[in-house]
């Protein structure tokens, strides 16, 4: 197989591994607040929103050490062990206890930082400047198939259920745990990409840190590993305060806020609308499928076909923001303001129009489409701007995104829907403007590089 073919195969395997893992985890996050409300136990006193706030809070802090972990044990083992902790979190719902729920939330927060830093590293070392946009789109489209399959399963399993029984819960979470473990083991199919003379120094970076592992048996090897870990940490701190990353931080922060909204809050809102009838709970699954369709469409068109149709990044990000504005406005009109905070029996309040299931699901599609526009272009621009420091750069990316997601999950316990939507609109506008500025800087770098090569 050619070096380019091997790199593309690695991207596809990476995408399928994440697809299986996040079929389980994103489905879990989408339904957990609804499931928790229906527990037939007085011993459990957890909150899905609080759990997600803990996950993303720990996630943000752990991104400071994640590059060091990836540098020491390599991206492949980093993703495998992180995936095991994701599976542990999902399995906790089979027999839930408050202490195990929040302990697992802390562990998966640490795992998430390592997982996504390793993912960014694998994506970058298997890409060039000319293929980073395509590979980002392929990975993103495969990842977002997780929303389709997981939520289709939820719809079929819970169709017609007004109340989620303990047996319903156990069946779903046993299945999700097995699916997550399949994704973990897929990472062992990744292979070290062949070195190419035209590649950057990082393109020769081993996927499995074989040399580091061999050297670890000696004192000089241990010193080398410590130096690697410290160097990765210092690079991450330096990248965080660069002008480019500070500007991108607003855009990244917005993706964290809207990640919280579409992955946790909006599904809960739909399930709480009594006017949607007895199938409101199963509509959570259909909503997730619609989000997934939007994500897959956006990842395919604006990632894979980016080079062929000649789009730059700015028009795609602008389209993402406009798409989200339309979705937020329709949600404001269609969903009751107290829906995020409603009890298990739901809310009988209405917004400004007669509640429509069709409008609600159309908004789910728009949320997914807009999210894919932002994320594919952020992956692309970070991979281009920080190609030689991919692991620290993606760690900073996830640090900012996760801390904003944690903040959003925290205020979701208290704020009515219209206030949450207002925050999203304001931050989204600022994030779009700052992305335009960084894209202008990236184009200047590209033009200078082309000039120097003449």
Coordinates of C-alpha atoms in Angstrom, one line a residue:
X1 CA 0.0 0.0 0.0
X2 CA 1.3 3.5 -0.9
X3 CA 2.2 5.8 2.0
X4 CA -0.7 8.1 1.2
X5 CA -3.1 5.1 1.1
X6 CA -1.8 3.9 4.5
X7 CA -2.4 7.3 6.0
X8 CA -5.9 7.5 4.6
X9 CA -6.7 4.0 6.0
X10 CA -5.5 5.2 9.4
X11 CA -7.9 8.1 9.2
X12 CA -10.8 5.8 8.3
X13 CA -9.9 3.4 11.2
X14 CA -9.6 6.4 13.6
X15 CA -13.1 7.5 12.4
X16 CA -14.6 4.1 12.9
X17 CA -13.1 3.7 16.4
X18 CA -14.5 7.0 17.5
X19 CA -17.9 6.2 15.8
X20 CA -18.3 3.1 17.9
X21 CA -17.1 4.8 21.1
X22 CA -19.3 7.8 20.7
X23 CA -22.3 5.9 19.4
X24 CA -22.3 4.7 23.1
X25 CA -21.1 7.9 24.9
X26 CA -23.1 10.6 23.0
X27 CA -26.2 8.5 23.2
X28 CA -25.5 8.1 26.9
X29 CA -25.1 11.9 27.3
X30 CA -28.2 12.6 25.3
X31 CA -30.5 10.4 27.5
X32 CA -28.9 10.4 30.9
X33 CA -30.8 13.3 32.4
X34 CA -34.1 11.8 31.2
X35 CA -33.0 8.4 32.6
X36 CA -32.0 9.8 35.9
X37 CA -35.4 11.5 36.4
X38 CA -37.0 8.1 36.0
X39 CA -34.9 6.1 38.4
X40 CA -36.9 3.9 40.7
X41 CA -34.6 4.4 43.6
X42 CA -34.4 6.8 46.5
X43 CA -30.6 6.1 46.9
X44 CA -29.5 7.9 43.8
X45 CA -29.4 11.7 43.9
X46 CA -27.3 12.6 40.9
X47 CA -27.9 15.1 38.1
X48 CA -27.0 14.5 34.5
X49 CA -26.2 18.2 34.0
X50 CA -23.9 18.2 37.1
X51 CA -22.1 15.1 35.8
X52 CA -21.5 16.6 32.5
X53 CA -20.2 19.8 34.1
X54 CA -17.8 17.7 36.2
X55 CA -16.7 15.8 33.1
X56 CA -15.9 18.9 31.1
X57 CA -14.4 20.7 34.0
X58 CA -12.0 17.9 34.7
X59 CA -11.5 17.6 30.9
X60 CA -10.4 21.2 30.7
X61 CA -7.9 20.9 33.5
X62 CA -6.5 17.6 32.3
X63 CA -5.7 19.0 28.9
X64 CA -2.7 20.6 30.6
X65 CA -1.1 17.2 31.2
X66 CA -2.6 15.3 28.2
X67 CA 0.2 16.2 25.8
X68 CA 2.7 14.7 28.2
X69 CA 0.7 11.5 28.5
X70 CA 0.5 11.1 24.7
X71 CA 4.2 11.9 24.4
X72 CA 5.2 9.2 26.8
X73 CA 2.9 6.3 25.9
X74 CA 2.0 7.2 22.3
X75 CA -1.4 8.1 20.8
X76 CA -2.6 4.6 20.2
X77 CA -2.3 3.3 23.8
X78 CA -3.6 6.7 25.0
X79 CA -6.8 6.3 23.0
X80 CA -7.3 2.7 24.1
X81 CA -7.0 3.3 27.8
X82 CA -9.1 6.4 27.6
X83 CA -11.7 4.4 25.8
X84 CA -11.8 1.9 28.6
X85 CA -12.7 4.7 31.0
X86 CA -15.4 5.9 28.7
X87 CA -16.9 2.3 28.8
X88 CA -16.7 2.3 32.6
X89 CA -18.7 5.5 32.7
X90 CA -21.4 4.0 30.5
X91 CA -21.5 0.7 32.4
X92 CA -22.1 2.6 35.7
X93 CA -25.7 3.2 34.6
X94 CA -26.4 -0.5 34.7
X95 CA -26.4 -0.4 38.5
X96 CA -26.0 3.3 39.4
X97 CA -24.9 4.8 42.7
X98 CA -24.3 8.5 43.4
X99 CA -20.7 8.0 44.4
X100 CA -19.8 5.8 41.4
X101 CA -21.7 8.2 39.1
X102 CA -19.6 11.2 40.1
X103 CA -16.3 9.2 40.4
X104 CA -16.8 7.9 36.9
X105 CA -17.5 11.5 35.7
X106 CA -14.1 12.6 37.1
X107 CA -12.3 9.6 35.4
X108 CA -13.9 10.1 32.0
X109 CA -13.0 13.8 32.2
X110 CA -9.3 12.8 32.5
X111 CA -9.7 10.2 29.8
X112 CA -11.4 12.7 27.4
X113 CA -8.4 15.1 27.5
X114 CA -6.0 12.3 26.6
X115 CA -8.3 10.8 24.0
X116 CA -8.8 14.0 22.0
X117 CA -5.2 15.1 22.3
X118 CA -4.2 11.7 20.8
X119 CA -6.8 12.0 18.1
X120 CA -5.5 15.4 17.0
X121 CA -2.0 14.0 16.9
X122 CA -3.0 11.0 14.8
X123 CA -5.0 13.2 12.5
X124 CA -2.1 15.5 11.9
X125 CA 0.7 13.0 11.5
X126 CA -1.5 11.2 8.8
X127 CA -2.2 14.5 7.0
X128 CA -0.4 17.1 4.9
X129 CA -1.3 20.7 4.2
X130 CA -3.2 19.5 1.1
X131 CA -5.1 16.6 2.8
X132 CA -5.8 18.0 6.3
X133 CA -9.2 19.5 5.2
X134 CA -10.2 16.2 3.5
X135 CA -9.1 14.1 6.4
X136 CA -10.8 16.3 9.0
X137 CA -14.1 15.9 7.0
X138 CA -13.7 12.1 6.7
X139 CA -13.1 11.8 10.4
X140 CA -15.9 14.2 11.4
X141 CA -18.4 12.4 9.1
X142 CA -17.6 9.0 10.5
X143 CA -17.6 10.3 14.1
X144 CA -21.1 11.8 13.7
X145 CA -22.6 8.6 12.3
X146 CA -22.5 7.8 16.1
X147 CA -25.5 10.1 16.5
X148 CA -27.5 8.3 13.9
X149 CA -27.0 4.7 15.1
X150 CA -27.2 5.3 18.8
X151 CA -30.3 7.4 18.7
X152 CA -32.0 5.1 16.2
X153 CA -31.5 2.4 18.8
X154 CA -33.0 4.6 21.5
X155 CA -36.0 5.4 19.4
X156 CA -36.7 1.7 18.7
X157 CA -36.1 0.6 22.3
X158 CA -38.2 3.4 23.9
X159 CA -40.9 3.9 21.3
X160 CA -44.3 4.4 23.1
X161 CA -42.7 4.4 26.6
X162 CA -44.0 7.1 28.9
X163 CA -41.8 5.9 31.8
X164 CA -38.3 4.3 31.5
X165 CA -38.2 1.2 33.7
X166 CA -35.1 -0.3 35.3
X167 CA -35.1 -3.1 32.8
X168 CA -35.2 -0.7 29.9
X169 CA -32.3 1.2 31.3
X170 CA -30.1 -1.9 31.9
X171 CA -30.8 -3.3 28.5
X172 CA -29.8 -0.1 26.8
X173 CA -26.6 0.6 28.8
X174 CA -25.3 -3.0 28.6
X175 CA -25.6 -2.7 24.8
X176 CA -23.9 0.7 24.8
X177 CA -21.0 -0.6 27.0
X178 CA -20.3 -3.4 24.5
X179 CA -20.4 -1.0 21.5
X180 CA -17.9 1.3 23.3
X181 CA -15.5 -1.5 24.0
X182 CA -15.5 -2.5 20.3
X183 CA -14.4 1.0 19.4
X184 CA -11.5 0.8 21.9
X185 CA -10.0 -2.3 20.3
X186 CA -10.3 -0.9 16.8
X187 CA -7.5 1.5 17.7
X188 CA -5.0 -1.4 17.6
X189 CA -5.5 -1.6 13.9
X190 CA -3.8 1.8 13.4
X191 CA -0.3 1.5 11.8
X192 CA 2.7 3.9 11.8
X193 CA 2.6 6.0 8.6
X194 CA 5.6 5.7 6.3
X195 CA 8.1 8.6 6.4
X196 CA 8.2 10.8 3.4
X197 CA 11.0 13.2 2.6
X198 CA 8.6 15.9 1.8
X199 CA 6.8 15.6 5.1
X200 CA 7.5 17.7 8.1
X201 CA 9.5 16.4 11.1
X202 CA 6.3 15.4 12.9
X203 CA 5.2 13.2 10.0
X204 CA 7.8 10.7 11.1
X205 CA 6.6 10.6 14.7
X206 CA 5.9 7.0 15.7
X207 CA 2.3 6.0 16.3
X208 CA 3.5 3.5 18.9
X209 CA 6.2 4.9 21.0
X210 CA 8.4 1.8 20.5
X211 CA 11.7 3.6 20.9
X212 CA 10.6 5.3 24.0
X213 CA 9.3 2.1 25.5
X214 CA 12.6 0.4 24.8
X215 CA 14.6 3.2 26.3
X216 CA 12.4 3.3 29.4
X217 CA 14.3 0.3 30.7
X218 CA 17.4 2.5 31.2
X219 CA 17.9 5.6 33.3
X220 CA 18.6 7.6 30.2
X221 CA 15.3 6.4 28.7
X222 CA 13.4 7.5 31.8
X223 CA 15.1 10.9 31.6
X224 CA 14.1 11.1 27.9
X225 CA 10.5 10.4 28.7
X226 CA 10.4 13.0 31.4
X227 CA 11.9 15.5 29.0
X228 CA 9.3 14.6 26.4
X229 CA 6.5 15.1 28.9
X230 CA 7.8 18.5 30.2
X231 CA 8.4 19.7 26.6
X232 CA 4.9 18.9 25.6
X233 CA 3.5 20.7 28.6
X234 CA 5.6 23.8 28.0
X235 CA 4.6 23.9 24.3
X236 CA 0.9 23.7 25.3
X237 CA 1.3 26.7 27.6
X238 CA 3.2 28.7 25.0
X239 CA 0.6 27.9 22.3
X240 CA -2.2 29.0 24.6
X241 CA -1.0 32.6 24.7
X242 CA -0.3 33.0 21.0
X243 CA -2.4 35.6 19.2
X244 CA -3.8 33.0 16.8
X245 CA -4.9 30.6 19.6
X246 CA -6.4 33.5 21.7
X247 CA -8.5 34.6 18.8
X248 CA -9.5 31.0 17.9
X249 CA -10.4 30.5 21.6
X250 CA -13.6 32.5 21.1
X251 CA -14.7 30.3 18.2
X252 CA -13.6 27.1 20.2
X253 CA -15.5 28.3 23.2
X254 CA -18.7 28.7 21.2
X255 CA -18.4 25.1 20.0
X256 CA -18.2 24.1 23.7
X257 CA -21.4 26.0 24.5
X258 CA -23.4 24.6 21.6
X259 CA -22.0 21.1 22.2
X260 CA -23.7 21.3 25.6
X261 CA -26.9 22.5 24.1
X262 CA -27.4 20.0 21.3
X263 CA -25.9 17.0 23.2
X264 CA -27.7 17.4 26.5
X265 CA -30.1 20.3 26.9
X266 CA -32.1 20.2 23.6
X267 CA -33.0 16.5 23.8
X268 CA -34.1 17.0 27.4
X269 CA -36.3 19.9 26.3
X270 CA -38.0 17.8 23.6
X271 CA -38.6 15.0 26.0
X272 CA -40.2 17.4 28.5
X273 CA -42.8 18.8 26.0
X274 CA -46.1 17.2 27.0
X275 CA -47.7 18.7 23.9
X276 CA -45.6 16.4 21.8
X277 CA -47.7 13.4 23.2
X278 CA -46.7 10.1 24.7
X279 CA -43.9 9.6 22.3
X280 CA -42.0 12.6 23.6
X281 CA -39.4 10.4 25.2
X282 CA -38.7 8.4 22.0
X283 CA -38.4 11.7 20.1
X284 CA -35.1 12.3 22.0
X285 CA -33.7 9.5 19.8
X286 CA -35.2 11.0 16.6
X287 CA -33.8 14.4 17.5
X288 CA -30.3 12.8 17.9
X289 CA -30.7 11.2 14.5
X290 CA -31.5 14.5 12.9
X291 CA -28.5 16.1 14.6
X292 CA -26.4 13.3 13.2
X293 CA -27.7 13.7 9.7
X294 CA -26.8 17.4 9.8
X295 CA -23.3 16.6 11.2
X296 CA -22.7 13.9 8.5
X297 CA -23.9 16.1 5.7
X298 CA -21.7 19.1 6.9
X299 CA -18.6 16.9 7.4
X300 CA -19.0 15.3 4.0
X301 CA -19.7 18.4 1.9
X302 CA -17.6 21.0 3.7
X303 CA -14.7 18.6 4.6
X304 CA -14.3 16.0 2.0
X305 CA -15.3 18.1 -1.0
X306 CA -13.7 21.3 0.3
X307 CA -10.8 21.3 -2.1
X308 CA -12.9 20.2 -5.1
X309 CA -15.5 23.0 -4.9
X310 CA -13.0 25.7 -4.0
X311 CA -14.5 26.9 -0.8
X312 CA -12.3 28.6 1.8
X313 CA -13.0 28.3 5.5
X314 CA -14.8 31.6 6.1
X315 CA -17.9 31.0 4.0
X316 CA -18.4 27.6 5.7
X317 CA -18.1 29.1 9.2
X318 CA -20.5 31.9 8.2
X319 CA -23.0 29.4 7.0
X320 CA -22.7 27.5 10.3
X321 CA -23.4 30.7 12.3
X322 CA -26.4 31.6 10.1
X323 CA -27.7 28.0 10.4
X324 CA -27.5 28.2 14.1
X325 CA -29.2 31.6 14.3
X326 CA -32.2 30.1 12.4
X327 CA -32.3 27.1 14.7
X328 CA -32.1 29.2 17.9
X329 CA -34.9 31.5 16.7
X330 CA -37.2 28.5 15.8
X331 CA -36.5 26.8 19.1
X332 CA -37.3 30.1 20.9
X333 CA -40.7 30.1 19.2
X334 CA -41.4 26.4 19.5
X335 CA -40.1 25.1 22.9
X336 CA -41.4 26.2 26.3
X337 CA -38.9 28.3 28.3
X338 CA -39.0 26.0 31.3
X339 CA -38.4 22.8 29.3
X340 CA -34.7 22.4 30.4
X341 CA -35.8 22.5 34.1
X342 CA -39.1 20.5 33.9
X343 CA -39.7 17.4 36.1
X344 CA -40.0 13.9 34.7
X345 CA -43.7 14.4 33.9
X346 CA -42.7 17.3 31.6
X347 CA -44.2 20.8 31.1
X348 CA -47.6 21.8 29.7
X349 CA -46.5 25.4 28.9
X350 CA -46.2 26.5 25.3
X351 CA -43.9 29.1 23.7
X352 CA -45.0 31.6 21.0
X353 CA -46.4 29.1 18.4
X354 CA -48.3 25.8 18.7
X355 CA -45.5 23.3 19.5
X356 CA -44.6 21.3 16.4
X357 CA -42.6 18.1 16.3
X358 CA -41.6 18.8 12.7
X359 CA -40.1 22.2 13.6
X360 CA -38.3 20.7 16.6
X361 CA -36.7 18.0 14.5
X362 CA -35.8 20.4 11.8
X363 CA -34.0 22.5 14.4
X364 CA -32.1 19.4 15.5
X365 CA -30.9 19.0 11.9
X366 CA -29.8 22.7 11.7
X367 CA -27.9 22.3 15.0
X368 CA -25.9 19.4 13.7
X369 CA -25.2 21.1 10.3
X370 CA -24.0 24.3 12.0
X371 CA -21.8 22.4 14.5
X372 CA -20.1 20.5 11.7
X373 CA -19.4 23.7 9.8
X374 CA -17.5 25.1 12.9
X375 CA -15.7 21.9 13.9
X376 CA -14.5 20.8 10.6
X377 CA -13.0 24.2 9.9
X378 CA -11.5 24.5 13.4
X379 CA -9.8 21.1 13.0
X380 CA -8.5 22.1 9.6
X381 CA -7.2 25.5 10.6
X382 CA -5.5 24.2 13.8
X383 CA -3.9 21.4 11.8
X384 CA -2.6 23.9 9.3
X385 CA -1.5 26.6 11.7
X386 CA 0.1 24.3 14.3
X387 CA 1.2 21.3 12.2
X388 CA 4.6 20.9 13.9
X389 CA 3.0 21.1 17.4
X390 CA -0.3 19.2 16.8
X391 CA -0.6 17.4 20.2
X392 CA -0.2 20.6 22.3
X393 CA -2.4 22.6 19.9
X394 CA -5.3 20.1 20.0
X395 CA -4.9 19.9 23.8
X396 CA -5.4 23.7 24.0
X397 CA -8.4 23.4 21.6
X398 CA -10.0 20.8 23.9
X399 CA -9.1 22.7 27.0
X400 CA -11.0 25.8 25.9
X401 CA -13.9 23.8 24.4
X402 CA -14.4 21.6 27.5
X403 CA -14.2 24.4 30.1
X404 CA -16.9 26.3 28.2
X405 CA -19.0 23.1 27.9
X406 CA -18.6 22.6 31.7
X407 CA -19.8 26.2 32.3
X408 CA -22.8 25.6 30.0
X409 CA -23.8 22.4 31.7
X410 CA -23.5 24.2 35.1
X411 CA -25.8 27.1 34.1
X412 CA -28.2 24.6 32.4
X413 CA -29.3 23.6 35.9
X414 CA -30.6 27.1 36.5
X415 CA -31.2 29.2 33.4
X416 CA -34.5 29.1 31.4
X417 CA -34.2 28.3 27.7
X418 CA -34.4 31.8 26.3
X419 CA -31.4 32.9 28.4
X420 CA -29.4 29.9 27.2
X421 CA -30.2 30.8 23.6
X422 CA -29.2 34.4 24.1
X423 CA -25.8 33.4 25.4
X424 CA -25.3 31.1 22.3
X425 CA -26.2 33.9 19.9
X426 CA -23.8 36.5 21.4
X427 CA -20.8 34.1 21.8
X428 CA -21.4 32.6 18.3
X429 CA -21.3 36.1 16.7
X430 CA -18.0 36.9 18.4
X431 CA -16.6 33.5 17.5
X432 CA -17.4 33.9 13.9
X433 CA -15.7 37.3 13.7
X434 CA -12.5 36.1 15.4
X435 CA -12.4 33.0 13.1
X436 CA -12.4 35.4 10.1
X437 CA -9.4 37.2 11.5
X438 CA -7.4 34.0 12.0
X439 CA -8.3 32.7 8.6
X440 CA -6.9 35.9 7.1
X441 CA -3.7 35.3 9.0
X442 CA -3.6 31.7 7.7
X443 CA -4.0 32.9 4.1
X444 CA -1.1 35.3 4.6
X445 CA 1.1 32.5 5.8
X446 CA 0.1 30.3 2.8
X447 CA 0.8 33.1 0.3
X448 CA 4.2 33.7 1.9
X449 CA 5.0 30.0 1.8
X450 CA 4.0 29.8 -1.9
X451 CA 6.2 32.9 -2.6
X452 CA 9.2 31.3 -0.8
X453 CA 8.9 28.1 -2.8
X454 CA 9.3 30.0 -6.1

